[in-house]
Protein backbone atom coordinates (compact mmCIF):
# COMPACT_ATOMS: atom_id res chain seq x y z
CA UNK A 1 0.00 0.00 0.00
CA UNK A 2 1.17 3.60 -0.60
CA UNK A 3 1.16 5.20 2.84
CA UNK A 4 2.04 8.69 4.01
CA UNK A 5 3.08 9.21 7.63
CA UNK A 6 3.13 12.67 9.22
CA UNK A 7 4.46 13.23 12.74
CA UNK A 8 7.61 11.33 13.64
CA UNK A 9 7.76 11.89 17.40
CA UNK A 10 8.17 9.11 19.96
CA UNK A 11 5.08 7.26 18.77
CA UNK A 12 4.97 8.13 15.08
CA UNK A 13 8.58 7.22 14.29
CA UNK A 14 8.09 3.73 15.77
CA UNK A 15 4.76 3.21 13.99
CA UNK A 16 6.17 4.35 10.64
CA UNK A 17 9.18 2.04 11.06
CA UNK A 18 6.83 -0.94 11.40
CA UNK A 19 5.05 0.04 8.19
CA UNK A 20 8.37 0.24 6.32
CA UNK A 21 9.40 -3.12 7.77
CA UNK A 22 6.11 -4.66 6.63
CA UNK A 23 6.97 -3.72 3.04
CA UNK A 24 4.64 -0.76 2.45
CA UNK A 25 5.77 2.17 0.31
CA UNK A 26 5.97 4.83 3.05
CA UNK A 27 6.40 8.56 2.48
CA UNK A 28 7.22 10.52 5.65
CA UNK A 29 7.06 14.16 6.75
CA UNK A 30 7.96 15.78 10.04
CA UNK A 31 8.19 19.44 11.09
CA UNK A 32 11.76 18.88 12.30
CA UNK A 33 13.09 17.13 9.19
CA UNK A 34 16.02 15.35 10.87
CA UNK A 35 13.59 13.00 12.63
CA UNK A 36 12.88 11.43 9.23
CA UNK A 37 16.55 10.55 8.58
CA UNK A 38 16.52 7.07 10.14
CA UNK A 39 13.31 6.13 8.34
CA UNK A 40 14.69 7.31 5.01
CA UNK A 41 17.77 5.18 5.63
CA UNK A 42 15.42 2.25 6.31
CA UNK A 43 13.66 2.72 2.95
CA UNK A 44 11.03 5.46 3.41
CA UNK A 45 10.73 8.42 1.03
CA UNK A 46 10.97 11.98 2.37
CA UNK A 47 8.12 14.34 1.46
CA UNK A 48 8.86 18.03 1.00
CA UNK A 49 5.45 19.17 2.28
CA UNK A 50 2.64 17.50 4.25
CA UNK A 51 0.41 17.38 1.15
CA UNK A 52 3.11 15.42 -0.71
CA UNK A 53 2.69 12.61 1.84
CA UNK A 54 -1.04 12.42 1.11
CA UNK A 55 -1.02 11.39 -2.55
CA UNK A 56 -1.18 7.62 -1.96
CA UNK A 57 -3.85 5.33 -0.49
CA UNK A 58 -3.68 6.37 3.15
CA UNK A 59 -2.06 9.21 5.11
CA UNK A 60 -1.58 8.62 8.83
CA UNK A 61 -1.03 11.47 11.28
CA UNK A 62 0.49 11.14 14.76
CA UNK A 63 0.89 14.70 16.01
CA UNK A 64 1.08 16.30 19.43
CA UNK A 65 -2.29 18.05 19.78
CA UNK A 66 -5.27 19.79 18.15
CA UNK A 67 -3.17 22.75 17.09
CA UNK A 68 -0.64 20.57 15.25
CA UNK A 69 -3.31 18.45 13.55
CA UNK A 70 -5.34 21.49 12.42
CA UNK A 71 -2.13 23.03 11.02
CA UNK A 72 -1.17 19.91 9.09
CA UNK A 73 -4.65 19.36 7.71
CA UNK A 74 -5.98 22.87 7.07
CA UNK A 75 -2.77 24.95 7.03
CA UNK A 76 -0.52 25.88 4.13
CA UNK A 77 0.43 22.76 2.13
CA UNK A 78 -2.00 20.85 4.34
CA UNK A 79 -3.50 17.49 3.48
CA UNK A 80 -7.17 18.61 3.31
CA UNK A 81 -8.51 17.76 -0.12
CA UNK A 82 -5.67 15.36 -0.95
CA UNK A 83 -6.68 11.97 -2.39
CA UNK A 84 -5.42 9.75 0.48
CA UNK A 85 -7.72 8.52 3.25
CA UNK A 86 -6.70 10.42 6.39
CA UNK A 87 -6.25 8.13 9.41
CA UNK A 88 -5.78 10.25 12.52
CA UNK A 89 -3.96 8.56 15.43
CA UNK A 90 -3.29 11.64 17.58
CA UNK A 91 -5.14 12.14 20.85
CA UNK A 92 -7.28 15.13 19.92
CA UNK A 93 -10.57 16.73 20.93
CA UNK A 94 -13.96 15.36 20.02
CA UNK A 95 -14.72 18.72 18.37
CA UNK A 96 -11.68 18.61 16.07
CA UNK A 97 -12.43 15.00 15.09
CA UNK A 98 -15.95 16.11 14.12
CA UNK A 99 -14.47 18.90 12.02
CA UNK A 100 -12.00 16.54 10.34
CA UNK A 101 -14.86 14.19 9.48
CA UNK A 102 -17.01 17.00 8.10
CA UNK A 103 -14.22 18.60 6.04
CA UNK A 104 -12.32 15.49 4.97
CA UNK A 105 -12.94 15.93 1.25
CA UNK A 106 -12.66 13.12 -1.28
CA UNK A 107 -10.14 11.05 0.69
CA UNK A 108 -12.30 10.59 3.76
CA UNK A 109 -11.40 10.48 7.44
CA UNK A 110 -11.06 7.78 10.09
CA UNK A 111 -10.15 8.40 13.74
CA UNK A 112 -7.83 5.68 15.04
CA UNK A 113 -6.26 6.76 18.36
CA UNK A 114 -4.08 4.20 20.09
CA UNK A 115 -3.42 2.80 23.56
CA UNK A 116 0.16 1.85 24.39
CA UNK A 117 3.41 3.67 25.06
CA UNK A 118 6.45 4.00 22.74
CA UNK A 119 7.77 0.47 23.44
CA UNK A 120 4.38 -0.95 22.36
CA UNK A 121 4.48 1.25 19.24
CA UNK A 122 7.95 -0.15 18.44
CA UNK A 123 6.76 -3.74 18.97
CA UNK A 124 3.61 -3.21 16.87
CA UNK A 125 1.46 -4.14 19.86
CA UNK A 126 -0.66 -1.01 20.21
CA UNK A 127 -4.40 -1.25 20.75
CA UNK A 128 -6.16 0.71 18.02
CA UNK A 129 -9.65 2.18 18.49
CA UNK A 130 -11.05 2.97 15.05
CA UNK A 131 -14.24 4.70 13.94
CA UNK A 132 -15.42 5.99 10.59
CA UNK A 133 -17.41 4.96 7.53
CA UNK A 134 -17.30 1.17 7.09
CA UNK A 135 -15.73 1.24 3.63
CA UNK A 136 -12.97 3.52 4.88
CA UNK A 137 -12.34 1.24 7.88
CA UNK A 138 -12.10 -1.74 5.52
CA UNK A 139 -9.53 0.11 3.41
CA UNK A 140 -7.22 0.93 6.32
CA UNK A 141 -7.72 -2.24 8.38
CA UNK A 142 -4.56 -4.00 7.04
CA UNK A 143 -2.45 -0.98 7.94
CA UNK A 144 -3.98 -0.74 11.42
CA UNK A 145 -3.30 -4.45 11.92
CA UNK A 146 0.39 -3.75 11.20
CA UNK A 147 0.77 -1.13 13.92
CA UNK A 148 -1.40 -2.82 16.52
CA UNK A 149 -2.12 -6.17 18.16
CA UNK A 150 -5.86 -5.55 18.08
CA UNK A 151 -8.17 -3.17 16.24
CA UNK A 152 -11.50 -2.22 17.85
CA UNK A 153 -14.00 -0.91 15.28
CA UNK A 154 -16.53 1.06 17.27
CA UNK A 155 -18.82 2.65 14.70
CA UNK A 156 -19.13 5.13 11.88
CA UNK A 157 -18.71 8.41 13.81
CA UNK A 158 -14.95 9.10 13.97
CA UNK A 159 -15.07 11.27 17.12
CA UNK A 160 -16.49 8.32 19.12
CA UNK A 161 -13.00 6.77 18.96
CA UNK A 162 -11.51 9.97 20.36
CA UNK A 163 -14.02 9.96 23.21
CA UNK A 164 -13.04 6.37 24.04
CA UNK A 165 -9.36 7.29 23.96
CA UNK A 166 -9.85 10.32 26.21
CA UNK A 167 -11.92 8.24 28.64
CA UNK A 168 -9.17 5.61 28.72
CA UNK A 169 -6.44 8.17 29.38
CA UNK A 170 -8.50 9.61 32.24
CA UNK A 171 -8.74 6.09 33.71
CA UNK A 172 -4.96 5.58 33.36
CA UNK A 173 -4.33 8.80 35.29
CA UNK A 174 -6.89 7.78 37.93
CA UNK A 175 -5.16 4.39 38.29
CA UNK A 176 -1.74 6.04 38.62
CA UNK A 177 -3.11 8.46 41.22
CA UNK A 178 -4.64 5.58 43.20
CA UNK A 179 -1.43 3.54 43.04
CA UNK A 180 0.69 6.54 44.01
CA UNK A 181 -1.49 7.25 47.04
CA UNK A 182 -1.52 3.58 48.12
CA UNK A 183 2.25 3.19 47.62
CA UNK A 184 2.92 6.38 49.58
CA UNK A 185 0.68 5.20 52.41
CA UNK A 186 2.34 1.77 52.47
CA UNK A 187 5.85 3.21 52.35
CA UNK A 188 5.22 5.67 55.16
CA UNK A 189 3.95 2.73 57.20
CA UNK A 190 7.07 0.69 56.47
CA UNK A 191 5.96 -1.51 53.54
CA UNK A 192 8.00 -1.02 50.37
CA UNK A 193 6.34 -0.18 47.06
CA UNK A 194 7.45 -3.32 45.25
CA UNK A 195 5.97 -5.60 47.88
CA UNK A 196 2.66 -3.77 47.67
CA UNK A 197 2.66 -3.91 43.86
CA UNK A 198 3.52 -7.63 43.77
CA UNK A 199 0.65 -8.47 46.11
CA UNK A 200 -1.88 -6.28 44.33
CA UNK A 201 -1.01 -7.29 40.76
CA UNK A 202 -0.88 -10.91 41.91
CA UNK A 203 -4.39 -10.73 43.33
CA UNK A 204 -7.14 -8.28 42.38
CA UNK A 205 -5.24 -5.80 40.21
CA UNK A 206 -3.74 -8.05 37.53
CA UNK A 207 -4.20 -5.62 34.64
CA UNK A 208 -1.72 -4.07 32.17
CA UNK A 209 -2.30 -0.56 33.50
CA UNK A 210 -1.31 -1.54 37.04
CA UNK A 211 1.61 -3.67 35.87
CA UNK A 212 3.07 -1.11 33.42
CA UNK A 213 2.59 1.99 35.54
CA UNK A 214 3.22 0.14 38.79
CA UNK A 215 6.74 -0.72 37.57
CA UNK A 216 7.33 2.90 36.53
CA UNK A 217 6.31 4.05 40.03
CA UNK A 218 8.33 1.39 41.83
CA UNK A 219 11.47 2.17 39.81
CA UNK A 220 10.98 5.97 39.65
CA UNK A 221 11.21 5.82 35.85
CA UNK A 222 9.98 9.35 35.19
CA UNK A 223 12.77 10.40 32.81
CA UNK A 224 13.12 10.12 29.88
CA UNK A 225 9.37 10.51 29.59
CA UNK A 226 7.55 7.87 27.54
CA UNK A 227 4.55 10.18 27.65
CA UNK A 228 5.42 13.70 28.71
CA UNK A 229 3.33 15.34 31.45
CA UNK A 230 2.37 18.37 29.27
CA UNK A 231 0.77 15.95 26.77
CA UNK A 232 -1.04 14.26 29.66
CA UNK A 233 -2.28 17.67 30.84
CA UNK A 234 -3.43 18.36 27.28
CA UNK A 235 -5.46 15.14 27.38
CA UNK A 236 -7.03 15.85 30.77
CA UNK A 237 -8.00 19.31 29.49
CA UNK A 238 -9.67 17.65 26.47
CA UNK A 239 -11.51 15.32 28.85
CA UNK A 240 -12.69 18.36 30.81
CA UNK A 241 -13.98 20.03 27.64
CA UNK A 242 -15.87 16.86 26.71
CA UNK A 243 -17.24 16.57 30.28
CA UNK A 244 -18.62 20.11 30.00
CA UNK A 245 -20.05 19.45 26.53
CA UNK A 246 -21.79 16.28 27.71
CA UNK A 247 -22.79 17.60 31.15
CA UNK A 248 -20.80 15.08 33.20
CA UNK A 249 -19.32 15.89 36.61
CA UNK A 250 -15.85 14.29 36.96
CA UNK A 251 -14.45 15.17 40.39
CA UNK A 252 -11.50 12.76 40.07
CA UNK A 253 -10.45 14.54 36.89
CA UNK A 254 -9.83 17.76 38.83
CA UNK A 255 -7.41 15.99 41.17
CA UNK A 256 -5.26 14.36 38.48
CA UNK A 257 -5.25 17.50 36.33
CA UNK A 258 -3.99 19.62 39.22
CA UNK A 259 -1.36 17.02 40.08
CA UNK A 260 -0.15 17.18 36.48
CA UNK A 261 0.08 20.98 36.73
CA UNK A 262 2.04 20.68 39.98
CA UNK A 263 4.49 18.09 38.69
CA UNK A 264 5.17 20.15 35.54
CA UNK A 265 5.79 23.25 37.69
CA UNK A 266 8.05 21.45 40.17
CA UNK A 267 9.85 18.96 37.88
CA UNK A 268 9.76 20.63 34.47
CA UNK A 269 8.00 19.66 31.24
CA UNK A 270 10.25 16.69 30.50
CA UNK A 271 8.81 14.55 33.30
CA UNK A 272 6.56 11.56 32.49
CA UNK A 273 2.87 11.97 33.29
CA UNK A 274 3.22 9.16 35.84
CA UNK A 275 5.35 11.72 37.73
CA UNK A 276 2.16 12.79 39.50
CA UNK A 277 3.34 10.14 41.98
CA UNK A 278 6.10 12.59 42.99
CA UNK A 279 3.45 15.19 43.82
CA UNK A 280 1.56 12.66 45.93
CA UNK A 281 4.76 11.72 47.78
CA UNK A 282 5.63 15.40 48.32
CA UNK A 283 2.20 15.96 49.84
CA UNK A 284 2.99 13.25 52.39
CA UNK A 285 6.58 14.52 52.87
CA UNK A 286 7.94 11.17 51.71
CA UNK A 287 11.65 11.39 50.88
CA UNK A 288 12.41 10.78 47.22
CA UNK A 289 15.51 10.60 45.02
CA UNK A 290 16.63 13.81 43.21
CA UNK A 291 15.25 14.26 39.65
P1 LIG B 1 6.02 13.68 20.63
O1 LIG B 1 7.13 12.73 20.72
O2 LIG B 1 6.08 14.96 21.38
O3 LIG B 1 5.78 14.01 19.06
C1 LIG B 1 4.90 15.02 18.67
C2 LIG B 1 4.91 15.14 17.16
O4 LIG B 1 4.05 16.24 16.77
C3 LIG B 1 6.29 15.49 16.57
O5 LIG B 1 6.41 14.88 15.32
C4 LIG B 1 6.22 17.01 16.43
O6 LIG B 1 7.09 17.53 15.47
C5 LIG B 1 4.79 17.16 15.96
N1 LIG B 1 4.28 18.52 16.13
C6 LIG B 1 4.02 19.17 17.30
N2 LIG B 1 3.52 20.39 17.04
C7 LIG B 1 3.47 20.52 15.69
C8 LIG B 1 3.03 21.54 14.82
N3 LIG B 1 2.52 22.70 15.29
N4 LIG B 1 3.10 21.32 13.48
C9 LIG B 1 3.59 20.16 13.01
N5 LIG B 1 4.03 19.14 13.78
C10 LIG B 1 3.95 19.32 15.11
O7 LIG B 1 4.63 13.03 21.06
P2 LIG B 1 4.19 11.48 21.08
O8 LIG B 1 4.48 10.94 22.44
O9 LIG B 1 4.71 10.79 19.87
O10 LIG B 1 2.60 11.65 20.97
C11 LIG B 1 1.96 11.94 19.74
C12 LIG B 1 0.45 11.83 19.93
O11 LIG B 1 0.13 10.50 20.37
C13 LIG B 1 -0.14 12.77 20.98
O12 LIG B 1 -1.42 13.18 20.60
C14 LIG B 1 -0.21 11.89 22.22
O13 LIG B 1 -1.21 12.36 23.12
C15 LIG B 1 -0.57 10.55 21.59
N6 LIG B 1 -0.18 9.35 22.34
C16 LIG B 1 1.03 9.27 22.97
C17 LIG B 1 1.37 8.11 23.65
C18 LIG B 1 2.68 7.98 24.40
O14 LIG B 1 2.79 7.13 25.30
N7 LIG B 1 3.71 8.76 24.07
C19 LIG B 1 0.50 7.02 23.67
C20 LIG B 1 -0.72 7.10 22.97
C21 LIG B 1 -1.04 8.28 22.31
P3 LIG B 1 8.62 17.93 15.90
O15 LIG B 1 9.39 16.64 15.84
O16 LIG B 1 9.03 18.92 14.89
O17 LIG B 1 8.55 18.51 17.30
Short mmCIF file of C-alpha atoms in Angstrom, two decimals, residues 3-284:
data_model
loop_
_atom_site.label_atom_id
_atom_site.label_comp_id
_atom_site.label_asym_id
_atom_site.label_seq_id
_atom_site.Cartn_x
_atom_site.Cartn_y
_atom_site.Cartn_z
CA UNK A 3 1.16 5.20 2.84
CA UNK A 4 2.04 8.69 4.01
CA UNK A 5 3.08 9.21 7.63
CA UNK A 6 3.13 12.67 9.22
CA UNK A 7 4.46 13.23 12.74
CA UNK A 8 7.61 11.33 13.64
CA UNK A 9 7.76 11.89 17.40
CA UNK A 10 8.17 9.11 19.96
CA UNK A 11 5.08 7.26 18.77
CA UNK A 12 4.97 8.13 15.08
CA UNK A 13 8.58 7.22 14.29
CA UNK A 14 8.09 3.73 15.77
CA UNK A 15 4.76 3.21 13.99
CA UNK A 16 6.17 4.35 10.64
CA UNK A 17 9.18 2.04 11.06
CA UNK A 18 6.83 -0.94 11.40
CA UNK A 19 5.05 0.04 8.19
CA UNK A 20 8.37 0.24 6.32
CA UNK A 21 9.40 -3.12 7.77
CA UNK A 22 6.11 -4.66 6.63
CA UNK A 23 6.97 -3.72 3.04
CA UNK A 24 4.64 -0.76 2.45
CA UNK A 25 5.77 2.17 0.31
CA UNK A 26 5.97 4.83 3.05
CA UNK A 27 6.40 8.56 2.48
CA UNK A 28 7.22 10.52 5.65
CA UNK A 29 7.06 14.16 6.75
CA UNK A 30 7.96 15.78 10.04
CA UNK A 31 8.19 19.44 11.09
CA UNK A 32 11.76 18.88 12.30
CA UNK A 33 13.09 17.13 9.19
CA UNK A 34 16.02 15.35 10.87
CA UNK A 35 13.59 13.00 12.63
CA UNK A 36 12.88 11.43 9.23
CA UNK A 37 16.55 10.55 8.58
CA UNK A 38 16.52 7.07 10.14
CA UNK A 39 13.31 6.13 8.34
CA UNK A 40 14.69 7.31 5.01
CA UNK A 41 17.77 5.18 5.63
CA UNK A 42 15.42 2.25 6.31
CA UNK A 43 13.66 2.72 2.95
CA UNK A 44 11.03 5.46 3.41
CA UNK A 45 10.73 8.42 1.03
CA UNK A 46 10.97 11.98 2.37
CA UNK A 47 8.12 14.34 1.46
CA UNK A 48 8.86 18.03 1.00
CA UNK A 49 5.45 19.17 2.28
CA UNK A 50 2.64 17.50 4.25
CA UNK A 51 0.41 17.38 1.15
CA UNK A 52 3.11 15.42 -0.71
CA UNK A 53 2.69 12.61 1.84
CA UNK A 54 -1.04 12.42 1.11
CA UNK A 55 -1.02 11.39 -2.55
CA UNK A 56 -1.18 7.62 -1.96
CA UNK A 57 -3.85 5.33 -0.49
CA UNK A 58 -3.68 6.37 3.15
CA UNK A 59 -2.06 9.21 5.11
CA UNK A 60 -1.58 8.62 8.83
CA UNK A 61 -1.03 11.47 11.28
CA UNK A 62 0.49 11.14 14.76
CA UNK A 63 0.89 14.70 16.01
CA UNK A 64 1.08 16.30 19.43
CA UNK A 65 -2.29 18.05 19.78
CA UNK A 66 -5.27 19.79 18.15
CA UNK A 67 -3.17 22.75 17.09
CA UNK A 68 -0.64 20.57 15.25
CA UNK A 69 -3.31 18.45 13.55
CA UNK A 70 -5.34 21.49 12.42
CA UNK A 71 -2.13 23.03 11.02
CA UNK A 72 -1.17 19.91 9.09
CA UNK A 73 -4.65 19.36 7.71
CA UNK A 74 -5.98 22.87 7.07
CA UNK A 75 -2.77 24.95 7.03
CA UNK A 76 -0.52 25.88 4.13
CA UNK A 77 0.43 22.76 2.13
CA UNK A 78 -2.00 20.85 4.34
CA UNK A 79 -3.50 17.49 3.48
CA UNK A 80 -7.17 18.61 3.31
CA UNK A 81 -8.51 17.76 -0.12
CA UNK A 82 -5.67 15.36 -0.95
CA UNK A 83 -6.68 11.97 -2.39
CA UNK A 84 -5.42 9.75 0.48
CA UNK A 85 -7.72 8.52 3.25
CA UNK A 86 -6.70 10.42 6.39
CA UNK A 87 -6.25 8.13 9.41
CA UNK A 88 -5.78 10.25 12.52
CA UNK A 89 -3.96 8.56 15.43
CA UNK A 90 -3.29 11.64 17.58
CA UNK A 91 -5.14 12.14 20.85
CA UNK A 92 -7.28 15.13 19.92
CA UNK A 93 -10.57 16.73 20.93
CA UNK A 94 -13.96 15.36 20.02
CA UNK A 95 -14.72 18.72 18.37
CA UNK A 96 -11.68 18.61 16.07
CA UNK A 97 -12.43 15.00 15.09
CA UNK A 98 -15.95 16.11 14.12
CA UNK A 99 -14.47 18.90 12.02
CA UNK A 100 -12.00 16.54 10.34
CA UNK A 101 -14.86 14.19 9.48
CA UNK A 102 -17.01 17.00 8.10
CA UNK A 103 -14.22 18.60 6.04
CA UNK A 104 -12.32 15.49 4.97
CA UNK A 105 -12.94 15.93 1.25
CA UNK A 106 -12.66 13.12 -1.28
CA UNK A 107 -10.14 11.05 0.69
CA UNK A 108 -12.30 10.59 3.76
CA UNK A 109 -11.40 10.48 7.44
CA UNK A 110 -11.06 7.78 10.09
CA UNK A 111 -10.15 8.40 13.74
CA UNK A 112 -7.83 5.68 15.04
CA UNK A 113 -6.26 6.76 18.36
CA UNK A 114 -4.08 4.20 20.09
CA UNK A 115 -3.42 2.80 23.56
CA UNK A 116 0.16 1.85 24.39
CA UNK A 117 3.41 3.67 25.06
CA UNK A 118 6.45 4.00 22.74
CA UNK A 119 7.77 0.47 23.44
CA UNK A 120 4.38 -0.95 22.36
CA UNK A 121 4.48 1.25 19.24
CA UNK A 122 7.95 -0.15 18.44
CA UNK A 123 6.76 -3.74 18.97
CA UNK A 124 3.61 -3.21 16.87
CA UNK A 125 1.46 -4.14 19.86
CA UNK A 126 -0.66 -1.01 20.21
CA UNK A 127 -4.40 -1.25 20.75
CA UNK A 128 -6.16 0.71 18.02
CA UNK A 129 -9.65 2.18 18.49
CA UNK A 130 -11.05 2.97 15.05
CA UNK A 131 -14.24 4.70 13.94
CA UNK A 132 -15.42 5.99 10.59
CA UNK A 133 -17.41 4.96 7.53
CA UNK A 134 -17.30 1.17 7.09
CA UNK A 135 -15.73 1.24 3.63
CA UNK A 136 -12.97 3.52 4.88
CA UNK A 137 -12.34 1.24 7.88
CA UNK A 138 -12.10 -1.74 5.52
CA UNK A 139 -9.53 0.11 3.41
CA UNK A 140 -7.22 0.93 6.32
CA UNK A 141 -7.72 -2.24 8.38
CA UNK A 142 -4.56 -4.00 7.04
CA UNK A 143 -2.45 -0.98 7.94
CA UNK A 144 -3.98 -0.74 11.42
CA UNK A 145 -3.30 -4.45 11.92
CA UNK A 146 0.39 -3.75 11.20
CA UNK A 147 0.77 -1.13 13.92
CA UNK A 148 -1.40 -2.82 16.52
CA UNK A 149 -2.12 -6.17 18.16
CA UNK A 150 -5.86 -5.55 18.08
CA UNK A 151 -8.17 -3.17 16.24
CA UNK A 152 -11.50 -2.22 17.85
CA UNK A 153 -14.00 -0.91 15.28
CA UNK A 154 -16.53 1.06 17.27
CA UNK A 155 -18.82 2.65 14.70
CA UNK A 156 -19.13 5.13 11.88
CA UNK A 157 -18.71 8.41 13.81
CA UNK A 158 -14.95 9.10 13.97
CA UNK A 159 -15.07 11.27 17.12
CA UNK A 160 -16.49 8.32 19.12
CA UNK A 161 -13.00 6.77 18.96
CA UNK A 162 -11.51 9.97 20.36
CA UNK A 163 -14.02 9.96 23.21
CA UNK A 164 -13.04 6.37 24.04
CA UNK A 165 -9.36 7.29 23.96
CA UNK A 166 -9.85 10.32 26.21
CA UNK A 167 -11.92 8.24 28.64
CA UNK A 168 -9.17 5.61 28.72
CA UNK A 169 -6.44 8.17 29.38
CA UNK A 170 -8.50 9.61 32.24
CA UNK A 171 -8.74 6.09 33.71
CA UNK A 172 -4.96 5.58 33.36
CA UNK A 173 -4.33 8.80 35.29
CA UNK A 174 -6.89 7.78 37.93
CA UNK A 175 -5.16 4.39 38.29
CA UNK A 176 -1.74 6.04 38.62
CA UNK A 177 -3.11 8.46 41.22
CA UNK A 178 -4.64 5.58 43.20
CA UNK A 179 -1.43 3.54 43.04
CA UNK A 180 0.69 6.54 44.01
CA UNK A 181 -1.49 7.25 47.04
CA UNK A 182 -1.52 3.58 48.12
CA UNK A 183 2.25 3.19 47.62
CA UNK A 184 2.92 6.38 49.58
CA UNK A 185 0.68 5.20 52.41
CA UNK A 186 2.34 1.77 52.47
CA UNK A 187 5.85 3.21 52.35
CA UNK A 188 5.22 5.67 55.16
CA UNK A 189 3.95 2.73 57.20
CA UNK A 190 7.07 0.69 56.47
CA UNK A 191 5.96 -1.51 53.54
CA UNK A 192 8.00 -1.02 50.37
CA UNK A 193 6.34 -0.18 47.06
CA UNK A 194 7.45 -3.32 45.25
CA UNK A 195 5.97 -5.60 47.88
CA UNK A 196 2.66 -3.77 47.67
CA UNK A 197 2.66 -3.91 43.86
CA UNK A 198 3.52 -7.63 43.77
CA UNK A 199 0.65 -8.47 46.11
CA UNK A 200 -1.88 -6.28 44.33
CA UNK A 201 -1.01 -7.29 40.76
CA UNK A 202 -0.88 -10.91 41.91
CA UNK A 203 -4.39 -10.73 43.33
CA UNK A 204 -7.14 -8.28 42.38
CA UNK A 205 -5.24 -5.80 40.21
CA UNK A 206 -3.74 -8.05 37.53
CA UNK A 207 -4.20 -5.62 34.64
CA UNK A 208 -1.72 -4.07 32.17
CA UNK A 209 -2.30 -0.56 33.50
CA UNK A 210 -1.31 -1.54 37.04
CA UNK A 211 1.61 -3.67 35.87
CA UNK A 212 3.07 -1.11 33.42
CA UNK A 213 2.59 1.99 35.54
CA UNK A 214 3.22 0.14 38.79
CA UNK A 215 6.74 -0.72 37.57
CA UNK A 216 7.33 2.90 36.53
CA UNK A 217 6.31 4.05 40.03
CA UNK A 218 8.33 1.39 41.83
CA UNK A 219 11.47 2.17 39.81
CA UNK A 220 10.98 5.97 39.65
CA UNK A 221 11.21 5.82 35.85
CA UNK A 222 9.98 9.35 35.19
CA UNK A 223 12.77 10.40 32.81
CA UNK A 224 13.12 10.12 29.88
CA UNK A 225 9.37 10.51 29.59
CA UNK A 226 7.55 7.87 27.54
CA UNK A 227 4.55 10.18 27.65
CA UNK A 228 5.42 13.70 28.71
CA UNK A 229 3.33 15.34 31.45
CA UNK A 230 2.37 18.37 29.27
CA UNK A 231 0.77 15.95 26.77
CA UNK A 232 -1.04 14.26 29.66
CA UNK A 233 -2.28 17.67 30.84
CA UNK A 234 -3.43 18.36 27.28
CA UNK A 235 -5.46 15.14 27.38
CA UNK A 236 -7.03 15.85 30.77
CA UNK A 237 -8.00 19.31 29.49
CA UNK A 238 -9.67 17.65 26.47
CA UNK A 239 -11.51 15.32 28.85
CA UNK A 240 -12.69 18.36 30.81
CA UNK A 241 -13.98 20.03 27.64
CA UNK A 242 -15.87 16.86 26.71
CA UNK A 243 -17.24 16.57 30.28
CA UNK A 244 -18.62 20.11 30.00
CA UNK A 245 -20.05 19.45 26.53
CA UNK A 246 -21.79 16.28 27.71
CA UNK A 247 -22.79 17.60 31.15
CA UNK A 248 -20.80 15.08 33.20
CA UNK A 249 -19.32 15.89 36.61
CA UNK A 250 -15.85 14.29 36.96
CA UNK A 251 -14.45 15.17 40.39
CA UNK A 252 -11.50 12.76 40.07
CA UNK A 253 -10.45 14.54 36.89
CA UNK A 254 -9.83 17.76 38.83
CA UNK A 255 -7.41 15.99 41.17
CA UNK A 256 -5.26 14.36 38.48
CA UNK A 257 -5.25 17.50 36.33
CA UNK A 258 -3.99 19.62 39.22
CA UNK A 259 -1.36 17.02 40.08
CA UNK A 260 -0.15 17.18 36.48
CA UNK A 261 0.08 20.98 36.73
CA UNK A 262 2.04 20.68 39.98
CA UNK A 263 4.49 18.09 38.69
CA UNK A 264 5.17 20.15 35.54
CA UNK A 265 5.79 23.25 37.69
CA UNK A 266 8.05 21.45 40.17
CA UNK A 267 9.85 18.96 37.88
CA UNK A 268 9.76 20.63 34.47
CA UNK A 269 8.00 19.66 31.24
CA UNK A 270 10.25 16.69 30.50
CA UNK A 271 8.81 14.55 33.30
CA UNK A 272 6.56 11.56 32.49
CA UNK A 273 2.87 11.97 33.29
CA UNK A 274 3.22 9.16 35.84
CA UNK A 275 5.35 11.72 37.73
CA UNK A 276 2.16 12.79 39.50
CA UNK A 277 3.34 10.14 41.98
CA UNK A 278 6.10 12.59 42.99
CA UNK A 279 3.45 15.19 43.82
CA UNK A 280 1.56 12.66 45.93
CA UNK A 281 4.76 11.72 47.78
CA UNK A 282 5.63 15.40 48.32
CA UNK A 283 2.20 15.96 49.84
CA UNK A 284 2.99 13.25 52.39
#
